Amino acid sequence: MAIDENKRFIVLRVLNIPGVMERISSIFARRGINIDTITVGVINGKSSQISLTFDLPEDKFENIVKVLEKNPCVLEVKIGSLESDVVREAFVAVLRDCDANVSDYIRIRYRARTTLLSESRLLVELLADPRMVNEFKEEFSDRIESFSRSGVMIHTLNHYRKLKA
Amino acid sequence: MEVFSMVSGARLIVDKLRENRVKTVFGIPGGAVLPLFDELYKAGDIEFILTRHEQGATHMADGYARATGKAGVVIVTSGPGATNLATGIANAYLDSSPVISMAGQVPTFLIGYDAFQEANIFSMMIGLTKMNFLPRNLEELNSALENAFKIALSGRPGPVHIDIPRDVQLMEGDPKNNIFSYSYNPPIPSDEEIFLASRMIADGERPVILAGGGVIMSGASSELVALAELLNAPVVTTLMGKGSIPEDHPLSLGCVGMHGKLSAIRAVQESDVLIAVGARFSDRTTGKLSGFAPGAKKIHIDIDRSEIGKLLKPDIGIVGDAKYVLSKLYSNLVKMVQKGKAGRWGEKLKQLKKESEFLYDYDAVPIKPSTVVRVLNDYVTPSDFVTTEVGQCQMYASLHFLAKRPRQFISSGGLGTMGFGLPAAIGVKAAFREQRVFDIAGDGSFFMTCNQLPVSVDYNLPIIVVVLNNYFLGMVRQWQELFYDRRYIAVDLKGKADIAKVSEGFGARAFKVSRVGELKEALQIAVKQNETTVIDVIVEREDNVFPMVPPAATLDHVITGR
Ligand SMILES: Cc1cc2nc3c(=O)[nH]c(=O)nc-3n(C[C@H](O)[C@H](O)[C@H](O)COP(=O)(O)OP(=O)(O)OC[C@H]3O[C@@H](n4cnc5c(N)ncnc54)[C@H](O)[C@@H]3O)c2cc1C
Ligand SMILES: Cc1ncc(C[n+]2csc(CCOP(=O)(O)OP(=O)(O)O)c2C)c(N)n1
Ligand SMILES: [Mg+2]
């Protein structure tokens, strides 16, 4: 599935204090920007990392990055991209009408973990590029009984695209 | 010598206030902050000014902050005390004013359980402040206090709020650690950037400097004037930049924008280089942005990176402190241009100024609001202050009062809060007891916060309120007249309430006048006596403020009103 050019991937390092999530999300809410995915992990006692994905045209994107950067809770903003960074999403699904062949196919094609829950019900655990997750969802749309997805986590590969003033 | 000393949370707050040399605090007590108030009582050296409503307390602290450049402090109780802060804090935020507010909160173990006078102030304040805190123990309180002053005053200033749960006020300990330490590194623009900007300026023939509130916050007025004189460039200001250049200076053209002076509007529209410094291109300043200074190369200088390119895409954007950048520009340009020769405005400037001079009618009865402000000028010395309310009154003040120095003119620009001026004047007075403080008011605005008059009386903080009384929400009426075919709805204030009597009831001296002579007499007495004075000036009811640029039009569409 094509991911359009307005999709944004950013990683924030923020203070690990109560209310930070609300502070960050209100910056988006106020501007009517829908956050597609948000994931958080603690880095150490003092800071956490937030990965965010959302849709925004380039001209507005620049301003929101600067607004995030100046927030006292935000220690660093990195801009990620599907091409040059590690962008991953966890996906867990239960599929019906599956046999060992399907299970093998999924293991190999998607590098997923699979567990047969019963004769025909298959548990699939996938960690992949969100495009790959979407592909899986499409391919098995008629067999997916239930699923959960984690939202996107971004690991930037040491590059830091600085915005011009 | 290291001494292990136990302090309470309340005591810690008082110590931090002292450390930051806070001498005056505004607010109202209540159950959730009683421990802190008791500590203020014991301290004895911090003056507490008891206001009649918390909104007024925030405007007082805001006025104090704008007049001094230091933090203004507010302390109130939880729940309704804290929700009443919202308007004043939002007002401070939009005008980048360093107000620090503290509110009591229910004890930590009751937060979230709908305790008496509990409201979700933490979330409310997120959108209204530069930063806010809800410390749950002494360490966090210590950290919040340490950082609050730094955050409020550094870079682009702004309000900071701290909720202080009652049990945290009572906790005892020896907090040393900081949970986090806010550090601000002022942006230093490169010499190259500044050189490029200098060249762009030197190449221009009709440079104009647009000075905003940031010039005043930066303390960059003398640098601004020096650069203007070097370039022979006229200076126009935003409403917030009013006073950044003395308005009787030959190069000062006054405010630009929706209600800007014609000279300022014309100069901007004809400029070929526009140097905007500490201004954020608000819609009130620019009119329709695409038609703003259409022929000019634009240089934008601001300390807040997110302001550059936010609305207007400049040819050169410089992130830095106004004072630093202006003085760097000066030292470059002094080598590039011949003093006073760069701007080839020639006679054009004098002509522009002459064309936009106002004619004052001193005989009309009732008096015209513009005349009231013109007359007032003669009673305001350069060291005095003028605050304003919001509406036509504010625009008459902007157009007809000449500010002589930065921080002299104090007005609610970004939020446009009716009721700001009177409490703000009291706050200014609290900081400058020797100076006179005038509030140029409208009747609608007056009634929003006149309940603070007793504060002025009780604490011997006399102010002079001059009400331009048109018995109308005049600014709204003007819009209904011009853009809604005079379909007046919800703008008539009737005039049955007697402002002079109300003011006397509050303990102020009051006058009711409608002629120039009477106005002068009243002002004469007001400036001589050191008393809270309200002059209710009955003005022409349906006078309109001109010039005016219709909403969403370009500055070229200015209606002169002549
Ligand atoms: C009824 C009404 C009518 C109005 N009409 C007009 C009008 O005609 N014209 C007009 O201009 N305004 C008008 N206003 C005010 C308007 O709404 C804005 O408040 C005002 O234009 C903003 O002024 P500013 O651009 O100077 O920015 P401010 O709000 O004063 O912000 C200051 C800017 O300077 C920056 N800054 C801060 N410190 C520094 C520093 N040390 N160095 C460099 N930069 C710094 C900040 O980051 C910010 O960008 C009106 C308001 C009302 C209520
Ligand atoms: C708190 C608040 N409510 C409403 C408005 C909208 N408003 C802007 S100007 C104005 C009228 C102000 O009336 P007045 O104080 O009498 O001043 P005048 O325009 O008549 O000089 C109103 C209602 C506002 N700016 N602030
Ligand atoms: Mg009125």
PDB file of C-alpha atoms in Angstrom, chain B residues 103-300:
ATOM      1  CA  ALA B 103      -2.697  27.713  43.053  1.00  0.00           C
ATOM      2  CA  GLY B 104      -3.432  25.499  45.981  1.00  0.00           C
ATOM      3  CA  GLN B 105      -4.666  22.036  45.127  1.00  0.00           C
ATOM      4  CA  VAL B 106      -6.383  19.358  47.162  1.00  0.00           C
ATOM      5  CA  PRO B 107      -3.994  16.953  48.925  1.00  0.00           C
ATOM      6  CA  THR B 108      -2.246  14.518  46.588  1.00  0.00           C
ATOM      7  CA  PHE B 109      -4.164  11.526  47.926  1.00  0.00           C
ATOM      8  CA  LEU B 110      -7.470  13.206  46.991  1.00  0.00           C
ATOM      9  CA  ILE B 111      -6.505  14.428  43.527  1.00  0.00           C
ATOM     10  CA  GLY B 112      -8.773  12.737  41.025  1.00  0.00           C
ATOM     11  CA  TYR B 113     -11.453  11.831  43.584  1.00  0.00           C
ATOM     12  CA  ASP B 114     -13.657  14.908  43.093  1.00  0.00           C
ATOM     13  CA  ALA B 115     -12.625  16.366  46.413  1.00  0.00           C
ATOM     14  CA  PHE B 116     -14.063  19.699  47.522  1.00  0.00           C
ATOM     15  CA  GLN B 117     -12.765  22.492  45.260  1.00  0.00           C
ATOM     16  CA  GLU B 118     -10.856  20.135  43.042  1.00  0.00           C
ATOM     17  CA  ALA B 119     -10.688  20.922  39.354  1.00  0.00           C
ATOM     18  CA  ASN B 120      -8.358  19.609  36.687  1.00  0.00           C
ATOM     19  CA  ILE B 121      -6.216  22.712  36.640  1.00  0.00           C
ATOM     20  CA  PHE B 122      -3.189  20.821  35.385  1.00  0.00           C
ATOM     21  CA  SER B 123      -4.865  20.058  32.079  1.00  0.00           C
ATOM     22  CA  MET B 124      -6.485  23.481  31.873  1.00  0.00           C
ATOM     23  CA  MET B 125      -3.134  25.185  32.208  1.00  0.00           C
ATOM     24  CA  ILE B 126      -1.285  23.084  29.611  1.00  0.00           C
ATOM     25  CA  GLY B 127      -2.713  25.086  26.745  1.00  0.00           C
ATOM     26  CA  LEU B 128      -2.432  28.446  28.478  1.00  0.00           C
ATOM     27  CA  THR B 129       1.135  28.480  29.757  1.00  0.00           C
ATOM     28  CA  LYS B 130       4.693  28.099  28.612  1.00  0.00           C
ATOM     29  CA  MET B 131       4.977  25.361  31.242  1.00  0.00           C
ATOM     30  CA  ASN B 132       3.089  24.109  34.281  1.00  0.00           C
ATOM     31  CA  PHE B 133       3.785  21.798  37.188  1.00  0.00           C
ATOM     32  CA  LEU B 134       1.963  19.650  39.707  1.00  0.00           C
ATOM     33  CA  PRO B 135       4.619  18.693  42.260  1.00  0.00           C
ATOM     34  CA  ARG B 136       3.775  15.700  44.452  1.00  0.00           C
ATOM     35  CA  ASN B 137       6.607  15.983  46.945  1.00  0.00           C
ATOM     36  CA  LEU B 138       9.195  18.461  48.179  1.00  0.00           C
ATOM     37  CA  GLU B 139      11.785  17.476  45.624  1.00  0.00           C
ATOM     38  CA  GLU B 140       9.371  18.096  42.780  1.00  0.00           C
ATOM     39  CA  LEU B 141       8.243  21.338  44.378  1.00  0.00           C
ATOM     40  CA  ASN B 142      11.821  22.514  44.660  1.00  0.00           C
ATOM     41  CA  SER B 143      12.417  21.634  41.054  1.00  0.00           C
ATOM     42  CA  ALA B 144       9.201  23.321  39.873  1.00  0.00           C
ATOM     43  CA  LEU B 145      10.086  26.533  41.689  1.00  0.00           C
ATOM     44  CA  GLU B 146      13.681  26.539  40.439  1.00  0.00           C
ATOM     45  CA  ASN B 147      12.561  26.072  36.869  1.00  0.00           C
ATOM     46  CA  ALA B 148       9.472  28.280  36.927  1.00  0.00           C
ATOM     47  CA  PHE B 149      11.381  31.545  37.103  1.00  0.00           C
ATOM     48  CA  LYS B 150      13.940  30.416  34.541  1.00  0.00           C
ATOM     49  CA  ILE B 151      11.284  29.304  32.084  1.00  0.00           C
ATOM     50  CA  ALA B 152       9.070  32.366  32.553  1.00  0.00           C
ATOM     51  CA  LEU B 153      11.902  34.820  31.996  1.00  0.00           C
ATOM     52  CA  SER B 154      14.208  33.189  29.463  1.00  0.00           C
ATOM     53  CA  GLY B 155      14.067  33.493  25.692  1.00  0.00           C
ATOM     54  CA  ARG B 156      10.561  34.415  24.732  1.00  0.00           C
ATOM     55  CA  PRO B 157       8.978  35.082  28.112  1.00  0.00           C
ATOM     56  CA  GLY B 158       5.673  33.544  29.149  1.00  0.00           C
ATOM     57  CA  PRO B 159       3.542  32.451  32.079  1.00  0.00           C
ATOM     58  CA  VAL B 160       4.268  29.405  34.226  1.00  0.00           C
ATOM     59  CA  HIS B 161       1.755  27.835  36.577  1.00  0.00           C
ATOM     60  CA  ILE B 162       2.338  25.615  39.614  1.00  0.00           C
ATOM     61  CA  ASP B 163      -0.397  23.680  41.389  1.00  0.00           C
ATOM     62  CA  ILE B 164       0.598  23.044  44.975  1.00  0.00           C
ATOM     63  CA  PRO B 165      -1.305  20.281  46.775  1.00  0.00           C
ATOM     64  CA  ARG B 166      -2.074  21.131  50.364  1.00  0.00           C
ATOM     65  CA  ASP B 167      -0.098  18.201  51.773  1.00  0.00           C
ATOM     66  CA  VAL B 168       2.962  19.237  49.778  1.00  0.00           C
ATOM     67  CA  GLN B 169       2.791  22.654  51.441  1.00  0.00           C
ATOM     68  CA  LEU B 170       2.915  20.893  54.788  1.00  0.00           C
ATOM     69  CA  MET B 171       5.579  18.286  54.015  1.00  0.00           C
ATOM     70  CA  GLU B 172       8.875  18.742  55.840  1.00  0.00           C
ATOM     71  CA  GLY B 173      12.275  17.869  54.507  1.00  0.00           C
ATOM     72  CA  ASP B 174      15.487  19.085  52.999  1.00  0.00           C
ATOM     73  CA  PRO B 175      15.002  18.987  49.258  1.00  0.00           C
ATOM     74  CA  LYS B 176      18.252  19.345  47.385  1.00  0.00           C
ATOM     75  CA  ASN B 177      17.728  17.457  44.175  1.00  0.00           C
ATOM     76  CA  ASN B 178      16.284  18.832  41.047  1.00  0.00           C
ATOM     77  CA  ILE B 179      14.123  16.470  39.072  1.00  0.00           C
ATOM     78  CA  PHE B 180      15.171  18.353  36.010  1.00  0.00           C
ATOM     79  CA  SER B 181      17.007  21.533  35.375  1.00  0.00           C
ATOM     80  CA  TYR B 182      15.770  23.683  32.561  1.00  0.00           C
ATOM     81  CA  SER B 183      18.565  25.151  30.577  1.00  0.00           C
ATOM     82  CA  TYR B 184      18.094  27.727  27.894  1.00  0.00           C
ATOM     83  CA  ASN B 185      20.792  28.555  25.408  1.00  0.00           C
ATOM     84  CA  PRO B 186      20.058  31.821  23.678  1.00  0.00           C
ATOM     85  CA  PRO B 187      20.276  31.354  19.913  1.00  0.00           C
ATOM     86  CA  ILE B 188      23.295  33.109  18.463  1.00  0.00           C
ATOM     87  CA  PRO B 189      22.877  33.811  14.766  1.00  0.00           C
ATOM     88  CA  SER B 190      25.927  33.452  12.548  1.00  0.00           C
ATOM     89  CA  ASP B 191      27.873  36.478  11.330  1.00  0.00           C
ATOM     90  CA  GLU B 192      27.241  35.296   7.814  1.00  0.00           C
ATOM     91  CA  GLU B 193      23.465  35.432   8.155  1.00  0.00           C
ATOM     92  CA  ILE B 194      23.692  38.890   9.606  1.00  0.00           C
ATOM     93  CA  PHE B 195      26.050  39.965   6.858  1.00  0.00           C
ATOM     94  CA  LEU B 196      23.612  38.776   4.180  1.00  0.00           C
ATOM     95  CA  ALA B 197      20.833  40.704   5.868  1.00  0.00           C
ATOM     96  CA  SER B 198      23.046  43.792   6.085  1.00  0.00           C
ATOM     97  CA  ARG B 199      23.702  43.623   2.355  1.00  0.00           C
ATOM     98  CA  MET B 200      20.029  43.262   1.592  1.00  0.00           C
ATOM     99  CA  ILE B 201      19.338  46.330   3.719  1.00  0.00           C
ATOM    100  CA  ALA B 202      22.163  48.350   2.189  1.00  0.00           C
ATOM    101  CA  ASP B 203      20.874  47.557  -1.291  1.00  0.00           C
ATOM    102  CA  GLY B 204      17.423  48.868  -0.488  1.00  0.00           C
ATOM    103  CA  GLU B 205      16.222  52.345  -1.226  1.00  0.00           C
ATOM    104  CA  ARG B 206      13.123  52.487   0.905  1.00  0.00           C
ATOM    105  CA  PRO B 207      13.849  50.481   4.055  1.00  0.00           C
ATOM    106  CA  VAL B 208      11.234  50.279   6.810  1.00  0.00           C
ATOM    107  CA  ILE B 209      11.737  48.795  10.259  1.00  0.00           C
ATOM    108  CA  LEU B 210       8.761  47.040  11.822  1.00  0.00           C
ATOM    109  CA  ALA B 211       9.364  46.882  15.573  1.00  0.00           C
ATOM    110  CA  GLY B 212       7.290  44.537  17.735  1.00  0.00           C
ATOM    111  CA  GLY B 213       6.910  43.660  21.384  1.00  0.00           C
ATOM    112  CA  GLY B 214      10.140  41.651  21.193  1.00  0.00           C
ATOM    113  CA  VAL B 215      12.181  44.860  20.907  1.00  0.00           C
ATOM    114  CA  ILE B 216      10.753  45.999  24.222  1.00  0.00           C
ATOM    115  CA  MET B 217      11.255  42.601  25.879  1.00  0.00           C
ATOM    116  CA  SER B 218      14.830  42.561  24.634  1.00  0.00           C
ATOM    117  CA  GLY B 219      15.572  46.084  25.854  1.00  0.00           C
ATOM    118  CA  ALA B 220      16.707  46.931  22.340  1.00  0.00           C
ATOM    119  CA  SER B 221      15.217  50.389  21.910  1.00  0.00           C
ATOM    120  CA  SER B 222      18.454  52.324  21.689  1.00  0.00           C
ATOM    121  CA  GLU B 223      19.812  49.826  19.136  1.00  0.00           C
ATOM    122  CA  LEU B 224      16.584  50.202  17.163  1.00  0.00           C
ATOM    123  CA  VAL B 225      16.766  53.973  17.100  1.00  0.00           C
ATOM    124  CA  ALA B 226      20.473  53.940  16.233  1.00  0.00           C
ATOM    125  CA  LEU B 227      19.889  51.650  13.260  1.00  0.00           C
ATOM    126  CA  ALA B 228      16.918  53.683  12.057  1.00  0.00           C
ATOM    127  CA  GLU B 229      18.957  56.874  12.214  1.00  0.00           C
ATOM    128  CA  LEU B 230      21.892  55.285  10.451  1.00  0.00           C
ATOM    129  CA  LEU B 231      19.657  54.126   7.616  1.00  0.00           C
ATOM    130  CA  ASN B 232      17.286  57.053   7.662  1.00  0.00           C
ATOM    131  CA  ALA B 233      14.646  54.337   7.793  1.00  0.00           C
ATOM    132  CA  PRO B 234      11.212  55.041   9.207  1.00  0.00           C
ATOM    133  CA  VAL B 235      10.087  52.837  12.092  1.00  0.00           C
ATOM    134  CA  VAL B 236       6.562  51.488  12.288  1.00  0.00           C
ATOM    135  CA  THR B 237       5.481  49.406  15.256  1.00  0.00           C
ATOM    136  CA  THR B 238       2.938  46.790  16.140  1.00  0.00           C
ATOM    137  CA  LEU B 239       0.551  47.612  18.957  1.00  0.00           C
ATOM    138  CA  MET B 240       2.884  45.694  21.277  1.00  0.00           C
ATOM    139  CA  GLY B 241       5.939  47.495  19.950  1.00  0.00           C
ATOM    140  CA  LYS B 242       4.454  50.911  20.700  1.00  0.00           C
ATOM    141  CA  GLY B 243       7.073  52.950  22.540  1.00  0.00           C
ATOM    142  CA  SER B 244      10.030  50.931  21.258  1.00  0.00           C
ATOM    143  CA  ILE B 245      10.928  54.190  19.493  1.00  0.00           C
ATOM    144  CA  PRO B 246       9.803  57.486  21.020  1.00  0.00           C
ATOM    145  CA  GLU B 247       6.740  58.392  18.992  1.00  0.00           C
ATOM    146  CA  ASP B 248       7.815  62.005  18.694  1.00  0.00           C
ATOM    147  CA  HIS B 249      11.005  60.920  16.944  1.00  0.00           C
ATOM    148  CA  PRO B 250      11.145  62.187  13.331  1.00  0.00           C
ATOM    149  CA  LEU B 251      11.513  58.622  12.031  1.00  0.00           C
ATOM    150  CA  SER B 252       8.591  57.226  14.036  1.00  0.00           C
ATOM    151  CA  LEU B 253       5.461  56.688  11.948  1.00  0.00           C
ATOM    152  CA  GLY B 254       3.345  55.007  14.627  1.00  0.00           C
ATOM    153  CA  CYS B 255       1.493  51.711  14.659  1.00  0.00           C
ATOM    154  CA  VAL B 256       0.712  49.792  11.514  1.00  0.00           C
ATOM    155  CA  GLY B 257      -2.191  47.423  10.938  1.00  0.00           C
ATOM    156  CA  MET B 258      -5.936  47.220  11.066  1.00  0.00           C
ATOM    157  CA  HIS B 259      -6.047  50.490  12.991  1.00  0.00           C
ATOM    158  CA  GLY B 260      -2.625  51.747  12.027  1.00  0.00           C
ATOM    159  CA  LYS B 261      -1.634  55.271  11.129  1.00  0.00           C
ATOM    160  CA  LEU B 262      -1.828  56.099   7.437  1.00  0.00           C
ATOM    161  CA  SER B 263       1.828  57.089   7.375  1.00  0.00           C
ATOM    162  CA  ALA B 264       2.842  53.714   8.779  1.00  0.00           C
ATOM    163  CA  ILE B 265       0.588  51.791   6.421  1.00  0.00           C
ATOM    164  CA  ARG B 266       1.773  53.698   3.350  1.00  0.00           C
ATOM    165  CA  ALA B 267       5.441  53.405   4.253  1.00  0.00           C
ATOM    166  CA  VAL B 268       5.155  49.641   4.720  1.00  0.00           C
ATOM    167  CA  GLN B 269       3.305  49.211   1.443  1.00  0.00           C
ATOM    168  CA  GLU B 270       5.883  51.276  -0.420  1.00  0.00           C
ATOM    169  CA  SER B 271       8.965  49.807   1.209  1.00  0.00           C
ATOM    170  CA  ASP B 272      11.474  47.722  -0.721  1.00  0.00           C
ATOM    171  CA  VAL B 273      13.139  46.232   2.369  1.00  0.00           C
ATOM    172  CA  LEU B 274      11.190  45.433   5.504  1.00  0.00           C
ATOM    173  CA  ILE B 275      13.139  44.622   8.645  1.00  0.00           C
ATOM    174  CA  ALA B 276      10.744  43.018  11.132  1.00  0.00           C
ATOM    175  CA  VAL B 277      12.182  42.627  14.579  1.00  0.00           C
ATOM    176  CA  GLY B 278      10.436  40.990  17.550  1.00  0.00           C
ATOM    177  CA  ALA B 279       7.123  41.029  15.715  1.00  0.00           C
ATOM    178  CA  ARG B 280       5.025  37.997  14.884  1.00  0.00           C
ATOM    179  CA  PHE B 281       3.036  39.188  11.853  1.00  0.00           C
ATOM    180  CA  SER B 282      -0.337  38.934  13.546  1.00  0.00           C
ATOM    181  CA  ASP B 283      -3.320  39.357  11.254  1.00  0.00           C
ATOM    182  CA  ARG B 284      -4.045  42.659  12.997  1.00  0.00           C
ATOM    183  CA  THR B 285      -0.643  43.945  11.916  1.00  0.00           C
ATOM    184  CA  THR B 286      -0.497  42.695   8.351  1.00  0.00           C
ATOM    185  CA  GLY B 287      -4.042  42.624   7.044  1.00  0.00           C
ATOM    186  CA  LYS B 288      -4.281  40.048   4.269  1.00  0.00           C
ATOM    187  CA  LEU B 289      -0.781  38.646   4.412  1.00  0.00           C
ATOM    188  CA  SER B 290      -0.269  38.156   0.691  1.00  0.00           C
ATOM    189  CA  GLY B 291      -0.678  41.890   0.140  1.00  0.00           C
ATOM    190  CA  PHE B 292       1.534  42.993   3.027  1.00  0.00           C
ATOM    191  CA  ALA B 293       4.524  45.098   1.941  1.00  0.00           C
ATOM    192  CA  PRO B 294       4.174  43.502  -1.492  1.00  0.00           C
ATOM    193  CA  GLY B 295       7.298  44.994  -3.026  1.00  0.00           C
ATOM    194  CA  ALA B 296       9.623  44.440  -0.107  1.00  0.00           C
ATOM    195  CA  LYS B 297      12.350  41.935   0.566  1.00  0.00           C
ATOM    196  CA  LYS B 298      11.633  40.762   4.091  1.00  0.00           C
ATOM    197  CA  ILE B 299      13.998  40.123   6.948  1.00  0.00           C
ATOM    198  CA  HIS B 300      12.506  38.589  10.079  1.00  0.00           C
TER     199      HIS B 300
END
